[in-house]
Short mmCIF file of C-alpha atoms in Angstrom, two decimals:
data_model
loop_
_atom_site.label_atom_id
_atom_site.label_comp_id
_atom_site.label_asym_id
_atom_site.label_seq_id
_atom_site.Cartn_x
_atom_site.Cartn_y
_atom_site.Cartn_z
CA MET A 1 -5.16 4.50 -7.01
CA SER A 2 -1.82 7.14 -7.09
CA ILE A 3 -3.22 8.62 -3.86
CA PRO A 4 -6.33 8.52 -2.22
CA LYS A 5 -8.68 9.33 -5.47
CA PHE A 6 -9.81 12.92 -4.20
CA LEU A 7 -6.28 14.03 -4.64
CA ASN A 8 -5.49 12.04 -7.75
CA ILE A 9 -2.71 13.49 -9.44
CA ARG A 10 -3.94 12.93 -12.72
CA LEU A 11 -6.24 15.69 -12.40
CA VAL A 12 -3.43 17.83 -12.33
CA PHE A 13 -2.81 17.11 -15.91
CA ILE A 14 -6.71 17.20 -16.74
CA PHE A 15 -6.57 20.31 -19.03
CA SER A 16 -3.51 18.90 -21.11
CA LEU A 17 -5.39 15.64 -21.36
CA LEU A 18 -8.71 17.15 -22.73
CA ALA A 19 -6.73 19.58 -25.10
CA SER A 20 -5.34 16.81 -26.61
CA SER A 21 -7.56 13.94 -26.87
CA SER A 22 -10.67 13.01 -28.39
CA VAL A 23 -12.22 13.59 -25.39
CA CYS A 24 -11.79 17.40 -25.73
CA ALA A 25 -13.68 16.89 -28.91
CA ASN A 26 -16.84 15.18 -27.43
CA ILE A 27 -17.57 17.50 -24.75
CA ILE A 28 -17.32 20.32 -27.11
CA ASN A 29 -19.56 18.75 -29.56
CA THR A 30 -22.06 17.72 -26.55
CA PRO A 31 -25.06 20.22 -26.49
CA TYR A 32 -24.75 20.63 -22.81
CA PHE A 33 -21.81 22.11 -22.68
CA ILE A 34 -21.15 25.82 -23.15
CA ASN A 35 -17.56 27.42 -23.46
CA ASN A 36 -16.14 24.04 -21.77
CA GLU A 37 -18.58 24.11 -19.06
CA ILE A 38 -21.58 22.26 -18.00
CA ALA A 39 -24.55 24.15 -18.85
CA ASN A 40 -27.00 24.52 -15.50
CA SER A 41 -29.85 22.20 -15.89
CA ASN A 42 -32.42 24.94 -16.05
CA ASP A 43 -30.82 26.50 -19.33
CA LEU A 44 -31.55 23.33 -21.66
CA THR A 45 -34.15 20.64 -21.93
CA LYS A 46 -32.29 17.26 -21.49
CA SER A 47 -33.10 13.66 -22.02
CA VAL A 48 -32.07 10.98 -19.82
CA ASP A 49 -30.06 9.31 -22.54
CA ASP A 50 -28.12 12.65 -22.94
CA LEU A 51 -27.47 13.35 -19.36
CA VAL A 52 -25.97 9.78 -18.99
CA THR A 53 -23.29 10.50 -21.81
CA ALA A 54 -22.65 13.95 -20.66
CA ALA A 55 -22.14 12.36 -17.08
CA ASP A 56 -20.13 9.22 -18.46
CA ILE A 57 -17.63 11.76 -20.25
CA GLN A 58 -17.19 13.53 -17.01
CA PHE A 59 -16.45 10.16 -15.37
CA ASN A 60 -14.27 9.22 -17.78
CA ALA A 61 -12.15 12.49 -17.77
CA PHE A 62 -12.07 11.67 -13.77
CA GLN A 63 -14.16 14.87 -13.34
CA TYR A 64 -15.95 13.26 -10.59
CA LYS A 65 -17.65 16.10 -8.81
CA LYS A 66 -19.38 17.30 -12.22
CA ALA A 67 -19.97 13.50 -12.91
CA ILE A 68 -21.98 13.25 -9.61
CA GLU A 69 -24.10 16.63 -10.39
CA LEU A 70 -25.31 15.09 -13.80
CA TYR A 71 -25.89 11.40 -12.45
CA ASP A 72 -28.10 12.89 -9.71
CA GLU A 73 -29.99 14.96 -12.01
CA ILE A 74 -30.74 11.66 -13.66
CA LEU A 75 -32.07 10.40 -10.69
CA LYS A 76 -34.34 13.17 -10.23
CA LYS A 77 -35.81 12.48 -13.44
CA ASN A 78 -35.91 8.44 -13.40
CA ASN A 79 -36.77 6.79 -10.51
CA LYS A 80 -35.82 3.31 -12.04
CA PRO A 81 -31.93 3.83 -12.59
CA THR A 82 -30.12 1.51 -14.51
CA ILE A 83 -27.15 -0.48 -12.83
CA HIS A 84 -24.34 1.40 -14.91
CA VAL A 85 -25.75 4.81 -13.50
CA ILE A 86 -25.86 3.43 -10.27
CA GLN A 87 -21.97 1.86 -10.62
CA ASN A 88 -20.75 5.05 -11.96
CA LEU A 89 -22.12 7.28 -9.18
CA ALA A 90 -20.84 4.80 -6.39
CA ASP A 91 -17.58 4.88 -7.90
CA SER A 92 -17.51 8.59 -8.30
CA TYR A 93 -18.32 9.25 -4.21
CA PHE A 94 -15.70 6.45 -3.99
CA ASN A 95 -13.03 7.98 -5.88
CA LEU A 96 -13.72 11.11 -3.90
CA SER A 97 -12.99 8.99 -0.51
CA LYS A 98 -16.93 9.78 0.10
CA TYR A 99 -17.28 6.56 1.77
CA SER A 100 -20.65 7.38 3.36
CA GLU A 101 -22.59 8.26 0.30
CA ALA A 102 -20.50 5.58 -1.96
CA GLY A 103 -21.71 2.94 0.46
CA VAL A 104 -25.18 3.97 0.29
CA TRP A 105 -25.04 3.03 -3.62
CA TYR A 106 -22.70 0.09 -3.33
CA THR A 107 -25.54 -0.95 -1.19
CA LYS A 108 -28.22 -0.38 -3.90
CA LEU A 109 -26.03 -2.05 -6.47
CA TYR A 110 -25.77 -5.48 -4.08
CA GLU A 111 -29.61 -5.23 -3.74
CA MET A 112 -30.32 -4.74 -7.52
CA GLN A 113 -27.74 -7.51 -8.28
CA ASN A 114 -28.87 -10.32 -5.59
CA GLY A 115 -25.19 -9.97 -4.05
CA ALA A 116 -23.87 -11.31 -7.18
CA LEU A 117 -21.33 -8.20 -8.01
CA ASN A 118 -18.00 -8.44 -9.30
CA GLU A 119 -15.20 -8.84 -6.85
CA LYS A 120 -13.91 -5.31 -6.74
CA TYR A 121 -17.40 -3.98 -6.04
CA ILE A 122 -17.61 -6.47 -3.39
CA ILE A 123 -14.29 -5.04 -1.72
CA LYS A 124 -15.33 -1.56 -2.34
CA LEU A 125 -18.78 -2.22 -0.57
CA ILE A 126 -16.98 -3.95 1.92
CA GLU A 127 -14.33 -0.86 2.51
CA CYS A 128 -17.23 1.71 2.76
CA LEU A 129 -19.37 -0.15 5.28
CA LYS A 130 -16.35 -0.63 7.50
CA ALA A 131 -15.39 3.37 7.10
CA ASN A 132 -18.91 4.02 8.10
CA ARG A 133 -18.45 1.55 11.12
CA GLN A 134 -20.38 -1.05 10.18
CA ILE A 135 -18.00 -3.92 10.80
CA ARG A 136 -20.60 -6.75 11.60
CA LYS A 137 -22.13 -6.36 8.01
CA ALA A 138 -19.16 -5.88 6.40
CA ASP A 139 -17.75 -9.40 7.54
CA GLU A 140 -20.88 -11.21 7.07
CA ILE A 141 -20.85 -9.94 3.17
CA LEU A 142 -16.94 -10.78 3.22
CA ILE A 143 -17.61 -14.50 4.78
CA GLU A 144 -20.61 -15.06 2.38
CA TYR A 145 -18.70 -14.05 -0.60
CA TYR A 146 -15.46 -15.71 -0.32
CA LYS A 147 -15.91 -19.56 -1.26
CA ASN A 148 -12.42 -20.28 -1.63
CA LYS A 149 -11.20 -21.50 1.24
CA GLU A 150 -7.42 -20.68 1.15
CA GLN A 151 -8.75 -16.97 0.29
CA LEU A 152 -10.98 -17.11 3.55
CA LYS A 153 -8.40 -18.59 5.56
CA LEU A 154 -6.00 -15.67 4.75
CA ILE A 155 -8.77 -13.10 5.29
CA LEU A 156 -9.89 -14.70 8.77
CA ALA A 157 -6.15 -14.95 10.15
CA GLN A 158 -5.68 -10.91 9.29
CA LYS A 159 -9.13 -10.65 11.01
CA LYS A 160 -8.01 -12.43 14.21
CA ASP A 161 -4.66 -10.72 14.30
CA LEU A 162 -6.35 -7.16 14.13
CA ASN A 163 -8.92 -8.05 17.03
CA ASN A 164 -6.15 -9.32 18.86
CA GLN A 165 -4.41 -6.31 18.39
CA ARG A 166 -7.33 -4.51 19.43
CA ARG A 167 -7.55 -6.03 22.80
CA LYS A 168 -3.63 -5.22 23.70
CA ASN A 169 -2.42 -1.80 24.57
CA GLU A 170 -1.43 0.19 21.25
CA LYS A 171 2.10 -0.63 20.26
CA TYR A 172 2.26 3.06 18.52
CA THR A 173 1.79 6.61 19.50
CA ILE A 174 1.19 9.00 16.58
CA SER A 175 0.79 12.81 16.31
CA ASN A 176 0.00 15.48 13.77
CA LEU A 177 3.33 17.20 12.44
CA GLU A 178 3.43 20.58 13.15
CA PHE A 179 4.03 21.79 9.57
CA ASN A 180 0.67 20.24 8.14
CA SER A 181 -1.59 22.91 6.55
CA GLU A 182 -5.31 23.52 6.02
CA ALA A 183 -4.88 22.05 2.38
CA SER A 184 -3.56 18.94 1.76
CA ASP A 185 -0.39 17.38 2.82
CA PHE A 186 0.90 13.86 2.07
CA GLY A 187 3.46 11.57 0.33
CA PRO A 188 6.67 12.03 2.47
CA ALA A 189 10.29 10.89 1.40
CA LEU A 190 13.20 11.47 3.71
CA SER A 191 16.41 12.42 2.11
CA LYS A 192 19.63 14.25 3.33
CA ASP A 193 17.84 17.76 2.35
CA GLY A 194 15.30 16.70 5.29
CA LEU A 195 11.49 15.61 4.68
CA ILE A 196 10.40 16.25 1.30
CA PHE A 197 6.55 15.89 0.82
CA ILE A 198 3.47 17.22 -1.54
CA SER A 199 1.30 19.75 -1.00
CA SER A 200 -1.31 22.05 -2.31
CA ARG A 201 -0.85 25.12 0.44
CA GLU A 202 0.23 27.61 -2.40
CA LYS A 203 -1.83 26.75 -5.21
CA GLU A 204 -5.18 28.35 -5.98
CA ILE A 205 -8.17 26.03 -6.54
CA SER A 206 -8.96 25.65 -10.14
CA ASN A 207 -12.15 24.09 -11.51
CA SER A 208 -12.50 22.74 -7.87
CA GLU A 209 -9.40 20.68 -8.40
CA ALA A 210 -6.30 21.27 -6.02
CA GLN A 211 -2.80 21.99 -7.78
CA PHE A 212 0.04 20.09 -6.05
CA GLU A 213 3.63 21.12 -5.48
CA LEU A 214 6.77 19.39 -3.75
CA PHE A 215 7.99 21.30 -0.23
CA LYS A 216 10.85 20.43 2.09
CA THR A 217 11.25 20.82 5.77
CA TRP A 218 12.41 18.75 8.75
CA PRO A 219 10.04 16.59 10.98
CA GLU A 220 10.20 18.67 13.90
CA GLY A 221 9.81 21.71 11.66
CA SER A 222 6.92 24.34 12.15
CA ALA A 223 4.74 25.72 9.00
CA ALA A 224 7.49 28.67 8.89
CA ASP A 225 10.19 26.30 8.14
CA VAL A 226 8.58 24.72 4.83
CA GLU A 227 10.51 25.58 1.57
CA ASN A 228 9.31 24.88 -1.88
CA TYR A 229 11.09 22.06 -3.52
CA SER A 230 9.43 22.03 -6.93
CA ALA A 231 12.04 24.18 -8.73
CA ILE A 232 14.56 21.56 -8.63
CA PHE A 233 12.66 19.37 -11.20
CA GLU A 234 12.07 22.47 -13.48
CA ALA A 235 8.90 20.82 -15.33
CA SER A 236 5.36 21.90 -15.20
CA ASN A 237 4.18 18.27 -14.29
CA TYR A 238 5.47 18.17 -11.05
CA ALA A 239 7.20 15.10 -9.74
CA GLN A 240 5.69 13.05 -7.13
CA ASN A 241 6.07 9.83 -4.72
CA LEU A 242 10.06 10.54 -4.50
CA THR A 243 12.56 7.70 -2.80
CA PHE A 244 16.08 8.53 -2.54
CA SER A 245 19.35 6.32 -2.79
CA ARG A 246 21.32 6.18 0.94
CA ASP A 247 23.72 9.02 -0.24
CA SER A 248 20.74 11.06 -1.55
CA LYS A 249 22.96 11.53 -4.89
CA THR A 250 19.95 9.64 -6.94
CA VAL A 251 16.56 10.04 -6.97
CA TYR A 252 13.43 8.10 -8.37
CA PHE A 253 9.96 9.50 -8.78
CA THR A 254 6.80 9.60 -10.56
CA ARG A 255 5.60 12.09 -13.05
CA ASN A 256 3.29 12.34 -16.17
CA ASN A 257 5.44 12.59 -19.35
CA TYR A 258 2.60 11.22 -21.82
CA LYS A 259 0.95 13.91 -24.21
CA GLY A 260 -2.84 13.19 -24.03
CA SER A 261 -2.72 10.26 -21.58
CA SER A 262 -3.45 10.13 -17.48
CA ASN A 263 -1.08 7.71 -17.12
CA LEU A 264 1.81 8.11 -14.94
CA GLN A 265 5.78 6.72 -15.35
CA ILE A 266 8.74 6.39 -13.25
CA LEU A 267 12.00 8.34 -13.93
CA SER A 268 15.45 8.45 -12.24
CA ALA A 269 17.58 11.33 -11.62
CA SER A 270 20.86 12.22 -10.30
CA ILE A 271 21.24 15.24 -7.83
CA ASN A 272 24.08 17.59 -7.46
CA ASN A 273 24.11 21.35 -5.91
CA ASN A 274 20.05 20.77 -5.95
CA ARG A 275 19.85 20.00 -9.69
CA LEU A 276 19.00 17.33 -11.42
CA SER A 277 21.19 15.81 -14.33
CA ASN A 278 21.12 12.61 -16.27
CA ILE A 279 17.33 12.10 -16.22
CA LYS A 280 15.80 8.69 -17.62
CA VAL A 281 12.40 7.10 -18.03
CA LEU A 282 12.82 3.44 -16.70
CA ASN A 283 12.37 1.19 -19.89
CA PHE A 284 9.45 -0.71 -18.07
CA ASN A 285 7.12 2.18 -18.32
CA SER A 286 4.12 2.44 -21.02
CA LYS A 287 1.80 4.83 -22.35
CA ASN A 288 -0.93 2.11 -22.06
CA TYR A 289 -0.84 2.04 -18.52
CA THR A 290 0.40 3.53 -14.93
CA CYS A 291 3.71 2.74 -12.98
CA LYS A 292 4.11 5.01 -10.08
CA GLN A 293 5.10 5.27 -6.41
CA PRO A 294 8.74 3.88 -6.14
CA ALA A 295 10.55 2.66 -3.53
CA LEU A 296 14.35 1.84 -3.27
CA SER A 297 14.88 -1.07 -0.81
CA ALA A 298 17.64 -0.16 1.62
CA ASP A 299 20.68 -1.98 -0.33
CA GLY A 300 19.87 -0.11 -3.56
CA LYS A 301 19.45 -3.60 -5.34
CA TYR A 302 15.65 -3.38 -5.99
CA LEU A 303 13.02 -0.87 -6.77
CA TYR A 304 9.27 -1.68 -5.85
CA PHE A 305 6.50 0.16 -7.05
CA SER A 306 3.07 0.04 -8.00
CA SER A 307 1.12 -0.36 -11.65
CA ASP A 308 -2.27 -1.31 -13.31
CA MET A 309 -0.22 -2.90 -16.12
CA PRO A 310 -1.74 -5.67 -17.61
CA GLY A 311 -1.53 -9.38 -16.02
CA GLY A 312 -2.09 -8.40 -12.52
CA TYR A 313 -4.47 -9.57 -9.79
CA GLY A 314 -6.69 -6.40 -9.26
CA GLU A 315 -7.12 -2.81 -9.86
CA SER A 316 -3.15 -2.03 -8.97
CA ASP A 317 -0.50 -4.28 -8.18
CA LEU A 318 2.82 -4.13 -6.38
CA TYR A 319 6.16 -5.13 -8.67
CA LYS A 320 9.80 -5.05 -8.12
CA VAL A 321 12.59 -4.77 -10.59
CA ALA A 322 16.32 -5.58 -10.11
CA LEU A 323 18.63 -2.43 -10.38
CA LYS A 324 22.28 -2.32 -11.63
CA ASN A 325 25.08 -1.01 -9.27
CA ASN A 326 24.53 2.19 -11.35
CA GLY A 327 20.94 2.28 -10.94
CA THR A 328 20.01 1.09 -14.02
CA VAL A 329 16.85 -1.46 -14.58
CA LEU A 330 18.41 -4.97 -14.64
CA SER A 331 14.91 -6.94 -14.83
CA GLU A 332 11.34 -7.24 -16.38
CA PRO A 333 9.10 -6.42 -13.77
CA ILE A 334 8.23 -9.35 -11.11
CA ASN A 335 4.58 -9.36 -9.47
CA LEU A 336 4.57 -9.57 -5.68
CA GLY A 337 2.23 -12.33 -6.10
CA SER A 338 -1.00 -13.15 -4.99
CA LYS A 339 0.05 -13.31 -1.20
CA ILE A 340 0.42 -9.41 -1.19
CA ASN A 341 -1.68 -8.45 -4.32
CA THR A 342 -5.42 -8.91 -4.74
CA PRO A 343 -8.42 -8.01 -6.87
CA GLY A 344 -8.30 -4.57 -5.02
CA ARG A 345 -5.79 -1.97 -4.88
CA GLU A 346 -1.87 -2.32 -3.33
CA GLU A 347 -0.02 0.68 -3.43
CA TYR A 348 2.76 2.76 -1.57
CA PRO A 349 5.43 0.05 -1.15
CA PHE A 350 8.27 0.80 1.61
CA VAL A 351 10.61 -1.68 2.30
CA GLU A 352 12.92 -1.84 5.15
CA GLY A 353 15.42 -4.74 5.78
CA GLN A 354 13.18 -7.95 5.28
CA GLN A 355 10.10 -6.32 5.81
CA ILE A 356 7.61 -4.77 3.41
CA TYR A 357 4.92 -1.97 4.05
CA PHE A 358 2.09 -1.10 1.86
CA SER A 359 -1.40 0.12 1.71
CA SER A 360 -4.58 -1.53 0.95
CA ASP A 361 -8.04 -1.34 0.41
CA ALA A 362 -8.82 -5.51 -0.06
CA HIS A 363 -6.55 -7.12 2.63
CA TYR A 364 -8.80 -7.19 6.00
CA GLY A 365 -8.79 -3.81 7.39
CA MET A 366 -10.37 -1.17 9.41
CA GLY A 367 -11.98 0.93 6.16
CA GLY A 368 -10.45 2.90 3.29
CA LEU A 369 -6.71 2.16 2.48
CA ASP A 370 -4.97 0.54 5.41
CA ILE A 371 -1.03 0.10 6.37
CA PHE A 372 0.10 -3.18 6.25
CA SER A 373 3.54 -5.10 6.78
CA SER A 374 4.72 -8.32 5.33
CA GLN A 375 7.82 -10.15 5.77
CA ILE A 376 10.01 -10.91 2.54
CA ILE A 377 10.73 -14.73 2.95
CA SER A 378 12.34 -15.04 -0.03
CA ASP A 379 12.62 -13.45 -3.47
CA SER A 380 9.23 -14.83 -4.56
CA ASN A 381 7.86 -15.52 -1.17
CA TYR A 382 6.17 -13.18 1.25
CA SER A 383 4.14 -13.91 5.02
CA ILE A 384 0.52 -13.11 5.43
CA PRO A 385 0.13 -9.16 5.46
CA LEU A 386 -1.00 -8.11 8.76
CA ASN A 387 -2.54 -4.63 9.50
CA LEU A 388 -0.68 -2.38 11.59
CA GLY A 389 -4.05 -1.57 13.50
CA THR A 390 -4.66 1.35 15.59
CA PRO A 391 -3.76 4.22 16.05
CA VAL A 392 -1.97 3.85 12.58
CA ASN A 393 -5.04 3.11 10.72
CA SER A 394 -8.60 4.38 10.77
CA SER A 395 -11.56 4.06 9.04
CA MET A 396 -10.25 6.74 6.22
CA ASP A 397 -7.39 6.36 3.94
CA ASP A 398 -3.80 5.70 5.45
CA PHE A 399 -0.97 5.41 3.23
CA SER A 400 2.37 6.60 2.22
CA PHE A 401 4.49 4.93 5.23
CA ILE A 402 8.13 5.49 5.33
CA ALA A 403 10.61 5.06 7.91
CA GLU A 404 13.87 6.21 9.15
CA ARG A 405 16.17 3.38 8.88
CA SER A 406 17.97 2.24 11.98
CA ARG A 407 15.86 4.95 14.08
CA ASN A 408 12.39 4.20 15.65
CA ASN A 409 10.68 7.01 13.80
CA ALA A 410 8.19 6.60 10.84
CA TYR A 411 5.89 8.62 9.19
CA PHE A 412 2.45 8.34 6.94
CA SER A 413 -0.42 9.99 5.25
CA SER A 414 -4.39 10.05 6.30
CA ASN A 415 -7.30 11.90 5.53
CA ARG A 416 -9.00 10.80 8.86
CA PRO A 417 -10.93 13.24 11.02
CA GLY A 418 -9.51 15.69 13.11
CA GLY A 419 -6.60 16.54 11.45
CA LYS A 420 -5.58 20.11 10.33
CA GLY A 421 -6.35 19.76 6.61
CA GLU A 422 -7.76 17.72 3.90
CA THR A 423 -5.03 14.98 4.37
CA ASP A 424 -2.06 15.35 6.79
CA ILE A 425 1.18 13.59 7.45
CA TYR A 426 1.56 12.01 10.67
CA HIS A 427 4.62 10.79 12.99
CA LEU A 428 4.57 7.37 14.30
CA VAL A 429 6.72 6.24 17.14
CA LYS A 430 6.84 2.77 18.74
CA ASN A 431 5.70 2.49 22.18
CA GLU A 432 8.01 -0.07 23.91
CA THR A 433 11.17 -1.68 22.92
CA GLU A 434 10.85 -5.56 22.21
CA THR A 435 12.74 -8.19 23.68
CA PHE A 436 14.20 -10.90 21.19
CA GLN A 437 16.23 -13.82 21.41
CA GLU A 438 18.57 -14.11 18.99
CA TYR A 439 18.22 -18.14 17.58
CA SER A 440 20.76 -18.91 14.74
CA GLY A 441 22.61 -22.07 13.35
CA TYR A 442 22.72 -24.29 10.04
CA VAL A 443 20.18 -26.91 8.45
CA LEU A 444 22.00 -29.96 7.53
CA ASP A 445 21.78 -33.23 5.57
CA GLN A 446 21.74 -36.04 8.12
CA ASN A 447 23.92 -38.40 6.16
CA THR A 448 26.30 -36.01 4.50
CA LYS A 449 26.48 -33.31 6.80
CA ALA A 450 26.00 -30.87 3.73
CA PRO A 451 24.13 -27.59 4.20
CA ILE A 452 20.67 -27.41 2.73
CA ALA A 453 19.87 -24.04 0.92
CA ASN A 454 16.60 -22.74 0.96
CA ALA A 455 15.04 -25.12 3.50
CA GLN A 456 11.86 -23.41 4.58
CA ILE A 457 11.33 -22.83 8.79
CA GLU A 458 7.91 -22.18 9.60
CA LEU A 459 7.15 -20.35 13.18
CA SER A 460 4.46 -19.95 15.21
CA SER A 461 3.57 -19.33 19.03
CA ASN A 462 1.19 -20.16 21.82
CA SER A 463 -0.17 -16.56 21.58
CA SER A 464 -0.61 -16.28 17.98
CA ASN A 465 -2.46 -18.18 15.18
CA VAL A 466 -0.55 -16.43 12.56
CA ASN A 467 2.40 -18.66 11.25
CA PHE A 468 5.77 -16.77 9.83
CA THR A 469 7.97 -18.65 7.23
CA PHE A 470 11.96 -17.82 6.94
CA GLN A 471 14.53 -19.62 4.44
CA THR A 472 17.88 -20.51 4.92
CA ASP A 473 20.46 -19.08 2.66
CA ALA A 474 22.59 -20.34 0.16
CA ASN A 475 24.78 -22.06 3.04
CA GLY A 476 22.10 -23.39 4.97
CA TYR A 477 22.19 -20.58 7.54
CA TYR A 478 19.25 -19.11 9.44
CA ASN A 479 19.03 -16.15 11.99
CA LEU A 480 15.87 -15.82 13.70
CA LYS A 481 14.75 -13.44 16.28
CA LEU A 482 12.06 -15.08 18.71
CA PRO A 483 10.27 -12.79 20.93
CA SER A 484 10.36 -13.04 24.40
CA ASN A 485 8.56 -14.88 27.15
CA LYS A 486 6.82 -17.44 24.44
CA GLN A 487 6.71 -20.92 23.31
CA ILE A 488 7.96 -21.39 20.08
CA LYS A 489 7.18 -24.17 17.29
CA MET A 490 9.86 -24.15 14.57
CA ILE A 491 9.42 -26.87 11.80
CA PHE A 492 12.20 -26.89 9.46
CA HIS A 493 11.54 -28.61 5.82
CA LYS A 494 12.44 -28.87 2.29
CA GLU A 495 11.22 -31.04 -0.66
CA ASN A 496 12.70 -34.47 -0.27
CA TYR A 497 13.54 -34.35 3.41
CA THR A 498 11.50 -35.16 5.99
CA LYS A 499 10.44 -32.52 8.79
CA ASN A 500 12.17 -31.96 12.10
CA GLN A 501 10.26 -29.85 14.65
CA VAL A 502 11.92 -27.73 17.61
CA GLY A 503 10.10 -26.24 20.39
CA VAL A 504 12.12 -23.29 21.90
CA GLU A 505 10.69 -21.45 25.29
CA THR A 506 12.49 -18.08 25.57
CA GLY A 507 12.82 -16.65 29.16
CA ARG A 508 12.13 -12.87 30.26
CA ASN A 509 15.77 -11.90 31.20
CA PRO A 510 18.54 -10.89 28.50
CA THR A 511 21.60 -12.95 28.04
CA LEU A 512 23.90 -13.90 24.95
CA PRO A 513 22.57 -14.73 21.29
CA SER A 514 21.78 -18.91 20.96
CA ILE A 515 24.17 -20.13 17.80
CA ASN A 516 24.98 -22.71 16.24
CA ASN A 517 21.89 -24.85 16.80
CA MET A 518 22.41 -27.39 13.99
CA ILE A 519 19.22 -28.74 12.42
CA TYR A 520 19.25 -31.92 10.93
CA LEU A 521 16.99 -33.39 7.77
CA ASN A 522 16.88 -36.93 6.76
CA PRO A 523 16.36 -37.44 2.82
CA SER A 524 12.81 -38.62 2.44
CA ASN A 525 14.17 -42.00 1.21
CA VAL A 526 15.01 -42.91 4.71
CA ALA A 527 12.13 -43.68 6.96
CA GLU A 528 10.62 -40.44 8.21
CA THR A 529 11.47 -39.59 12.01
CA PHE A 530 9.67 -36.78 13.46
CA ALA A 531 12.22 -35.22 15.97
CA ASN A 532 11.07 -33.39 18.89
CA LYS A 533 13.21 -31.43 20.99
CA SER A 534 13.01 -28.68 23.50
CA ALA A 535 15.28 -26.04 25.20
CA THR A 536 14.66 -23.04 27.52
CA ILE A 537 16.67 -20.13 26.36
CA GLU A 538 17.04 -16.57 28.45
CA VAL A 539 16.38 -13.89 26.40
CA TYR A 540 18.72 -10.88 25.38
CA THR A 541 17.49 -7.29 24.58
CA ASN A 542 17.84 -6.58 21.07
CA ASN A 543 16.80 -2.97 19.80
CA TYR A 544 14.70 -4.26 17.17
CA LYS A 545 12.40 -1.78 15.26
CA LYS A 546 10.08 -2.27 12.21
#
């Protein structure tokens, strides 16, 4: 989903969709539509089959509120509805982020099929149960469903990490930003001009669907400081989900440019004196699927995005493409793999250093979309995604995380209760500066003393069951940040070499980095020796922000 479904941008383009596609003809020819509006149920006598046809047309056109009205009418006429009707009714509520109502019908679906649901519906059921604070029931269904030991192992590791977070003091402080309105405000992006975001604050509601535009302000600004930013894009189909290059001279954004289609595509453009030029549609787009929510890596070498293109793991997956120095696409889209992507929805990527943040509804979370972080170990390897926990995540949708690079500030969007509007933008600050021991050196071949490139380094501590994996560079070099006051176990290994385990106990007081730690691996044709070493090192303060 491009945003929580009740804000689905595709609805902005629904009239052009209906006007230019066969959907329009179907609706006009349906006898229960008068002047393109659904006739009141008292105006005509409808059969259940005709009602199902009319409801399905609205559902497939993303008109979920109208679809619900018709599915409800079907339920009044037939006390034994089909699985199809229950499924579409549940999905309609779900796509409007009405998790309480959706949960009722997904539970009904689960009972009707004796628990034999497709995985994506299990995920939606679990998400709704958690949103309604039925955590124990959600966990029971989850553990019963996942027979795959590796998948279950990952889920239980995420669950344990989240439970550990709940027992500790919260790491973050959040605040609702002053400029939020009573409408929907979401999708923050940072540029030299300030904070750019999406809002429905100045648009009238048309046929119950909000119309959105871009605005800009400063993070500390009030509602009076907000300015309209849409004019720069000079298009009726407004841009969304912006990401800027470091110098703010290039912007990547999402837009619907396909006539007769609700699919989105990613474009790039140059910005000069608040005007766009050199607008390009990136070559991996297609009218047959959506590409959305671009996010640039800090060095500008990669563009991450979300897509439902064929060949993925779920409803929407995260991908990346390599970029040339001039910003044009260098590679085919690369799926980030099964460690990141699930049968559910992974969206809103953001990359800071070697950390990728994203929202997911299928990794172990608290309900709705939750924000997760994962370490980028190599081009194709990522650590287990971990939930950011409270107060960042809630039982509702939390998404569109971004951070000010090299500063202890971040922003995200949420439709949680207690906000100023339907969806608000929140400011996030880490509560305390963590201290780390910098531990670096080289991994070398024991016999030749040659550096070993791409050797794996697995880290675990006495306070966590979650392992983190790192990798040496082309010169065999590694540089690790080890948390203070911990006992750390590091296992160095590579195919065709024996393993080497190193134990490090970090202290409380700051001191200098520990450098030039040489780790030697024996080729596997040598009798394996599992070396156990230990060292006690004082810690030094490093303002490490993530």
